[in-house]
Amino acid sequence: MEIQKPKIVFYKKRQLGEKLNAAIDFMKENWRILFKMMVYIILPLSLLQGLSLSKTITAIITGDWLYGETTSPGEGLITLIGVIGSLYLAAMIYTLMKRYNDHEERLEGVTFAEVLPQVNKGVGRLLLFGLTFVLAIFIFALVGGVLFAVTGLSSAASLVFLLLFIVLFVALLVPFQLTQAILLFERNLSISQVWSQTFRLGYATWGGTFMLGLIASIVITVCALVVALPLIVFSTVQGLFSLSSAAASGTSATYGLVQYLLSVVVSFFSCVASIFFYVVMAYQYAHARETMDHVTLESDIDQFDDLGSLNE
């Protein structure tokens, strides 16, 4: 009989290493259901993105991309599918994590049909916030541009102003790494309340959020490069053989198929690697909530009150 490990406590103050360990433990415990949901939700998008990526690579190899002669959907479609994939991935991960936290049986017996409605609602919330975020970025850039234009600074001063503007922009962006978790764990909050919660929790734990985001980004980048290595090698070899028209004409169909399959693998497993970022940020959000709001203490008090009312 397999001995089940203790359930991972969500709302808990953790050090940097403890947050990373909690994220790794969660993924190790639930990797089967995570991978299954990835196949259902992300793989169809990866099939489309792989097609676009494969055509773009072909256009680069043949030189059509350089001279604008390609009919490939190109980077635009790759980016669009990537955005859709990231929205569904975040909604899926946080829906599963919320269910894990709220149910004693954890994720046992959970089905795709059961979580899909919540995932779709989560995507809707992410899109709605995304619209306000894009508008805020536009206003921020517009204000910066106006200030830059009206000040009439010298070249050196203009460079300093630009650098300070970039630093300020990055500092403001760090708390937004928690926004998706806030949106999907606190679905009762309005969009304006999510903005407020983002700044309140994000700046209270700015250093930890920045470090975890940096570590997760490095891990994901390394994993993506490892996964992409076969595609890079294959495309390089394909480019060399394409110099021979006879060789290219005889094997182009086979090359195209293999390149497409490798492109799908790169797209899919890059998303799989991104799970680490979302899970890490979930535990950073839980740490911030526990630090600022003492969620566990309030829950214990509520349970004590419920017990007292039962004894009356």
CSV table of C-alpha atoms in Angstrom, one decimal:
chain,number,residue,atom,x,y,z
A,1,MET,CA,0.0,0.0,0.0
A,2,GLU,CA,1.4,3.4,-1.0
A,3,ILE,CA,1.9,5.8,1.8
A,4,GLN,CA,0.6,9.2,0.8
A,5,LYS,CA,2.7,12.2,1.7
A,6,PRO,CA,1.2,15.0,3.9
A,7,LYS,CA,-0.8,17.5,1.9
A,8,ILE,CA,1.2,20.6,1.0
A,9,VAL,CA,-0.1,23.6,3.1
A,10,PHE,CA,-0.9,26.5,0.8
A,11,TYR,CA,-1.1,29.6,2.9
A,12,LYS,CA,2.1,29.5,4.8
A,13,LYS,CA,5.1,31.8,5.4
A,14,ARG,CA,8.1,30.3,3.5
A,15,GLN,CA,11.7,31.2,2.8
A,16,LEU,CA,12.9,31.4,-0.8
A,17,GLY,CA,14.1,27.8,-0.9
A,18,GLU,CA,10.9,26.5,0.8
A,19,LYS,CA,8.8,28.1,-1.9
A,20,LEU,CA,10.8,26.4,-4.6
A,21,ASN,CA,10.6,23.0,-2.7
A,22,ALA,CA,6.9,23.4,-2.3
A,23,ALA,CA,6.5,24.0,-6.0
A,24,ILE,CA,8.6,21.0,-6.9
A,25,ASP,CA,6.8,18.8,-4.4
A,26,PHE,CA,3.4,19.9,-5.9
A,27,MET,CA,4.5,19.1,-9.4
A,28,LYS,CA,6.0,15.7,-8.4
A,29,GLU,CA,2.9,14.7,-6.5
A,30,ASN,CA,0.5,15.7,-9.3
A,31,TRP,CA,2.5,15.3,-12.5
A,32,ARG,CA,0.1,12.8,-14.0
A,33,ILE,CA,-3.0,15.0,-13.8
A,34,LEU,CA,-1.0,18.1,-14.8
A,35,PHE,CA,0.4,16.3,-17.9
A,36,LYS,CA,-3.0,14.9,-18.8
A,37,MET,CA,-4.6,18.4,-18.7
A,38,MET,CA,-1.7,19.8,-20.7
A,39,VAL,CA,-2.5,17.2,-23.4
A,40,TYR,CA,-6.2,18.1,-23.5
A,41,ILE,CA,-5.7,21.9,-23.4
A,42,ILE,CA,-2.2,22.8,-24.7
A,43,LEU,CA,-1.5,20.1,-27.2
A,44,PRO,CA,-4.1,21.3,-29.8
A,45,LEU,CA,-2.6,24.8,-29.6
A,46,SER,CA,0.9,23.3,-30.0
A,47,LEU,CA,-0.2,21.6,-33.1
A,48,LEU,CA,-1.2,24.9,-34.6
A,49,GLN,CA,1.8,26.8,-33.3
A,50,GLY,CA,4.1,24.0,-34.5
A,51,LEU,CA,2.8,24.5,-38.0
A,52,SER,CA,3.4,28.2,-37.9
A,53,LEU,CA,6.9,27.7,-36.4
A,54,SER,CA,7.8,25.1,-39.0
A,55,LYS,CA,6.8,27.4,-41.8
A,56,THR,CA,8.7,30.3,-40.3
A,57,ILE,CA,11.9,28.2,-40.0
A,58,THR,CA,11.5,27.0,-43.6
A,59,ALA,CA,11.1,30.6,-44.7
A,60,ILE,CA,14.3,31.6,-42.9
A,61,ILE,CA,16.2,28.6,-44.4
A,62,THR,CA,15.1,29.4,-47.9
A,63,GLY,CA,15.7,33.1,-47.5
A,64,ASP,CA,12.1,34.0,-48.3
A,65,TRP,CA,11.7,35.5,-44.8
A,66,LEU,CA,14.6,37.9,-45.4
A,67,TYR,CA,13.2,39.3,-48.6
A,68,GLY,CA,9.5,39.2,-47.5
A,69,GLU,CA,8.5,36.6,-50.1
A,70,THR,CA,7.1,34.1,-47.6
A,71,THR,CA,3.4,33.3,-47.2
A,72,SER,CA,4.0,31.9,-43.7
A,73,PRO,CA,1.7,33.1,-40.9
A,74,GLY,CA,5.0,34.0,-39.2
A,75,GLU,CA,5.7,35.4,-35.8
A,76,GLY,CA,2.3,37.1,-35.4
A,77,LEU,CA,0.4,33.7,-35.3
A,78,ILE,CA,3.1,32.2,-33.1
A,79,THR,CA,2.7,35.0,-30.7
A,80,LEU,CA,-1.1,34.9,-30.7
A,81,ILE,CA,-1.2,31.2,-30.1
A,82,GLY,CA,1.5,31.6,-27.4
A,83,VAL,CA,-0.7,34.2,-25.6
A,84,ILE,CA,-3.8,32.0,-25.8
A,85,GLY,CA,-1.8,29.1,-24.5
A,86,SER,CA,-0.3,31.0,-21.6
A,87,LEU,CA,-3.8,32.2,-20.6
A,88,TYR,CA,-5.2,28.6,-20.6
A,89,LEU,CA,-2.1,27.2,-18.9
A,90,ALA,CA,-2.3,29.7,-16.1
A,91,ALA,CA,-6.1,29.2,-15.7
A,92,MET,CA,-5.6,25.4,-15.7
A,93,ILE,CA,-2.8,25.3,-13.2
A,94,TYR,CA,-4.5,27.7,-10.7
A,95,THR,CA,-7.8,25.9,-11.1
A,96,LEU,CA,-6.1,22.6,-10.2
A,97,MET,CA,-4.2,24.1,-7.4
A,98,LYS,CA,-7.3,25.7,-5.9
A,99,ARG,CA,-9.1,22.4,-6.0
A,100,TYR,CA,-6.1,20.7,-4.4
A,101,ASN,CA,-6.1,23.2,-1.6
A,102,ASP,CA,-9.9,23.1,-1.0
A,103,HIS,CA,-10.5,19.3,-1.1
A,104,GLU,CA,-9.2,16.7,1.3
A,105,GLU,CA,-8.9,14.2,-1.6
A,106,ARG,CA,-6.6,16.6,-3.4
A,107,LEU,CA,-6.8,16.0,-7.2
A,108,GLU,CA,-7.9,12.4,-7.0
A,109,GLY,CA,-10.6,11.6,-9.5
A,110,VAL,CA,-10.6,15.1,-11.1
A,111,THR,CA,-11.7,15.1,-14.8
A,112,PHE,CA,-11.2,17.4,-17.7
A,113,ALA,CA,-14.9,18.0,-18.1
A,114,GLU,CA,-15.1,18.9,-14.4
A,115,VAL,CA,-12.4,21.6,-14.5
A,116,LEU,CA,-13.0,23.0,-18.0
A,117,PRO,CA,-15.8,25.4,-17.0
A,118,GLN,CA,-13.7,26.9,-14.2
A,119,VAL,CA,-10.7,27.1,-16.6
A,120,ASN,CA,-12.8,29.0,-19.2
A,121,LYS,CA,-14.1,31.4,-16.5
A,122,GLY,CA,-10.5,32.0,-15.4
A,123,VAL,CA,-9.4,32.8,-19.0
A,124,GLY,CA,-12.2,35.3,-19.1
A,125,ARG,CA,-11.0,37.0,-16.0
A,126,LEU,CA,-7.4,37.0,-17.3
A,127,LEU,CA,-8.5,38.6,-20.6
A,128,LEU,CA,-10.5,41.3,-18.8
A,129,PHE,CA,-7.6,42.2,-16.6
A,130,GLY,CA,-5.3,42.1,-19.6
A,131,LEU,CA,-7.3,44.8,-21.4
A,132,THR,CA,-7.0,47.1,-18.4
A,133,PHE,CA,-3.3,46.3,-18.2
A,134,VAL,CA,-2.6,47.1,-21.8
A,135,LEU,CA,-4.5,50.4,-21.4
A,136,ALA,CA,-2.4,51.2,-18.3
A,137,ILE,CA,0.8,50.4,-20.2
A,138,PHE,CA,-0.3,52.7,-23.0
A,139,ILE,CA,-1.1,55.6,-20.6
A,140,PHE,CA,2.3,55.0,-18.8
A,141,ALA,CA,4.2,55.2,-22.1
A,142,LEU,CA,2.2,58.2,-23.3
A,143,VAL,CA,2.9,60.1,-20.1
A,144,GLY,CA,6.6,59.2,-20.3
A,145,GLY,CA,6.8,60.3,-23.9
A,146,VAL,CA,5.1,63.6,-23.2
A,147,LEU,CA,7.4,64.3,-20.3
A,148,PHE,CA,10.4,63.4,-22.4
A,149,ALA,CA,9.2,65.8,-25.2
A,150,VAL,CA,8.4,68.8,-23.0
A,151,THR,CA,11.5,68.7,-20.9
A,152,GLY,CA,13.9,69.4,-23.8
A,153,LEU,CA,16.8,67.6,-22.2
A,154,SER,CA,20.2,67.3,-23.6
A,155,SER,CA,21.4,64.0,-25.1
A,156,ALA,CA,23.1,62.9,-21.9
A,157,ALA,CA,20.2,63.9,-19.8
A,158,SER,CA,17.8,62.2,-22.2
A,159,LEU,CA,19.7,58.9,-21.8
A,160,VAL,CA,19.6,59.2,-18.0
A,161,PHE,CA,15.9,59.9,-18.2
A,162,LEU,CA,15.3,56.9,-20.5
A,163,LEU,CA,17.3,54.6,-18.2
A,164,LEU,CA,15.4,55.8,-15.1
A,165,PHE,CA,12.1,55.4,-16.9
A,166,ILE,CA,13.0,51.8,-17.8
A,167,VAL,CA,14.0,51.0,-14.3
A,168,LEU,CA,10.8,52.5,-12.9
A,169,PHE,CA,8.8,50.5,-15.5
A,170,VAL,CA,10.5,47.2,-14.5
A,171,ALA,CA,10.0,47.9,-10.8
A,172,LEU,CA,6.3,48.5,-11.4
A,173,LEU,CA,6.0,45.2,-13.4
A,174,VAL,CA,7.4,42.9,-10.7
A,175,PRO,CA,4.3,42.8,-8.6
A,176,PHE,CA,2.2,41.8,-11.6
A,177,GLN,CA,3.9,38.4,-11.5
A,178,LEU,CA,1.3,37.7,-8.7
A,179,THR,CA,-1.7,39.1,-10.6
A,180,GLN,CA,-2.7,35.8,-12.3
A,181,ALA,CA,-2.7,34.0,-8.9
A,182,ILE,CA,-4.8,36.8,-7.3
A,183,LEU,CA,-7.3,36.8,-10.2
A,184,LEU,CA,-7.8,33.0,-10.1
A,185,PHE,CA,-7.5,32.3,-6.3
A,186,GLU,CA,-9.6,35.3,-5.3
A,187,ARG,CA,-12.4,35.2,-7.9
A,188,ASN,CA,-14.7,37.2,-5.8
A,189,LEU,CA,-12.5,40.3,-6.3
A,190,SER,CA,-13.4,42.9,-8.9
A,191,ILE,CA,-10.8,44.0,-11.5
A,192,SER,CA,-10.2,47.2,-9.6
A,193,GLN,CA,-9.7,45.2,-6.4
A,194,VAL,CA,-7.3,42.9,-8.2
A,195,TRP,CA,-5.2,46.0,-9.1
A,196,SER,CA,-5.1,47.1,-5.5
A,197,GLN,CA,-4.3,43.6,-4.2
A,198,THR,CA,-1.5,43.3,-6.8
A,199,PHE,CA,0.3,46.4,-5.5
A,200,ARG,CA,-0.4,45.6,-1.9
A,201,LEU,CA,0.9,42.1,-1.9
A,202,GLY,CA,3.5,42.7,-4.7
A,203,TYR,CA,5.3,45.5,-3.1
A,204,ALA,CA,5.2,44.0,0.4
A,205,THR,CA,7.1,41.0,-1.0
A,206,TRP,CA,8.9,42.7,-4.0
A,207,GLY,CA,12.3,41.1,-3.4
A,208,GLY,CA,11.1,37.6,-3.1
A,209,THR,CA,8.8,38.0,-6.1
A,210,PHE,CA,11.6,39.4,-8.2
A,211,MET,CA,14.0,36.6,-7.2
A,212,LEU,CA,11.5,33.8,-7.7
A,213,GLY,CA,10.5,35.2,-11.1
A,214,LEU,CA,14.2,35.4,-12.1
A,215,ILE,CA,15.0,31.9,-10.9
A,216,ALA,CA,11.9,30.4,-12.6
A,217,SER,CA,12.6,32.3,-15.9
A,218,ILE,CA,16.2,31.0,-15.9
A,219,VAL,CA,15.0,27.4,-15.3
A,220,ILE,CA,12.3,27.7,-18.1
A,221,THR,CA,14.8,29.2,-20.5
A,222,VAL,CA,17.3,26.4,-20.0
A,223,CYS,CA,14.6,23.8,-20.4
A,224,ALA,CA,13.3,25.4,-23.5
A,225,LEU,CA,16.8,25.6,-25.0
A,226,VAL,CA,17.3,21.9,-24.2
A,227,VAL,CA,14.0,21.0,-25.8
A,228,ALA,CA,14.7,23.2,-28.9
A,229,LEU,CA,18.2,21.8,-29.4
A,230,PRO,CA,17.1,18.9,-31.7
A,231,LEU,CA,15.0,21.3,-33.8
A,232,ILE,CA,18.0,23.7,-34.0
A,233,VAL,CA,20.3,20.9,-35.1
A,234,PHE,CA,17.9,19.5,-37.6
A,235,SER,CA,17.1,22.9,-39.1
A,236,THR,CA,20.8,23.6,-39.5
A,237,VAL,CA,21.4,20.3,-41.2
A,238,GLN,CA,18.3,20.9,-43.4
A,239,GLY,CA,19.7,24.3,-44.4
A,240,LEU,CA,23.0,22.8,-45.4
A,241,PHE,CA,21.4,20.1,-47.5
A,242,SER,CA,19.0,22.6,-49.1
A,243,LEU,CA,22.0,24.1,-50.8
A,244,SER,CA,21.9,21.0,-53.1
A,245,SER,CA,18.7,21.3,-55.1
A,246,ALA,CA,18.8,17.6,-56.0
A,247,ALA,CA,19.0,16.5,-52.4
A,248,ALA,CA,16.3,19.1,-51.4
A,249,SER,CA,13.8,18.0,-54.0
A,250,GLY,CA,14.2,14.3,-53.0
A,251,THR,CA,13.7,14.7,-49.3
A,252,SER,CA,11.7,17.9,-48.8
A,253,ALA,CA,8.5,16.2,-47.7
A,254,THR,CA,10.3,14.1,-45.1
A,255,TYR,CA,12.3,17.1,-43.9
A,256,GLY,CA,9.0,19.1,-43.6
A,257,LEU,CA,7.2,16.4,-41.6
A,258,VAL,CA,10.1,15.9,-39.2
A,259,GLN,CA,10.5,19.6,-38.8
A,260,TYR,CA,6.8,20.0,-38.0
A,261,LEU,CA,6.9,17.3,-35.4
A,262,LEU,CA,9.9,18.8,-33.7
A,263,SER,CA,8.3,22.2,-33.8
A,264,VAL,CA,5.2,20.7,-32.0
A,265,VAL,CA,7.5,19.1,-29.4
A,266,VAL,CA,9.2,22.5,-28.8
A,267,SER,CA,6.0,24.3,-28.4
A,268,PHE,CA,4.3,21.8,-26.1
A,269,PHE,CA,7.2,21.1,-23.8
A,270,SER,CA,8.1,24.8,-23.5
A,271,CYS,CA,4.6,25.2,-22.1
A,272,VAL,CA,5.2,22.2,-19.8
A,273,ALA,CA,8.4,23.9,-18.5
A,274,SER,CA,6.3,27.1,-17.8
A,275,ILE,CA,4.3,25.2,-15.2
A,276,PHE,CA,7.2,25.8,-12.8
A,277,PHE,CA,6.7,29.6,-13.0
A,278,TYR,CA,3.0,29.5,-12.3
A,279,VAL,CA,3.3,27.0,-9.4
A,280,VAL,CA,6.2,29.0,-7.8
A,281,MET,CA,4.2,32.2,-8.1
A,282,ALA,CA,1.2,30.6,-6.5
A,283,TYR,CA,3.3,29.8,-3.4
A,284,GLN,CA,4.7,33.3,-3.5
A,285,TYR,CA,1.2,34.6,-3.5
A,286,ALA,CA,0.2,32.3,-0.7
A,287,HIS,CA,3.2,33.5,1.3
A,288,ALA,CA,2.3,37.1,0.7
A,289,ARG,CA,-1.3,36.5,1.7
A,290,GLU,CA,-0.3,34.8,4.9
A,291,THR,CA,2.3,37.5,5.7
A,292,MET,CA,-0.1,40.4,5.1
A,293,ASP,CA,-3.6,38.9,6.0
A,294,HIS,CA,-2.9,35.9,8.3
A,295,VAL,CA,-5.2,33.7,6.3
A,296,THR,CA,-4.5,30.6,8.3
A,297,LEU,CA,-5.2,32.3,11.6
A,298,GLU,CA,-8.5,33.7,10.4
A,299,SER,CA,-9.4,30.2,9.1
A,300,ASP,CA,-8.6,28.7,12.4
A,301,ILE,CA,-10.8,31.3,14.2
A,302,ASP,CA,-13.7,30.6,11.9
A,303,GLN,CA,-13.4,26.9,12.5
A,304,PHE,CA,-13.3,27.5,16.3
A,305,ASP,CA,-16.4,29.7,16.0
A,306,ASP,CA,-18.2,27.0,14.0
A,307,LEU,CA,-17.3,24.4,16.6
A,308,GLY,CA,-18.6,26.6,19.4
A,309,SER,CA,-21.9,27.1,17.6
A,310,LEU,CA,-22.3,23.4,17.2
A,311,ASN,CA,-21.8,22.9,21.0
A,312,GLU,CA,-24.4,25.4,21.9
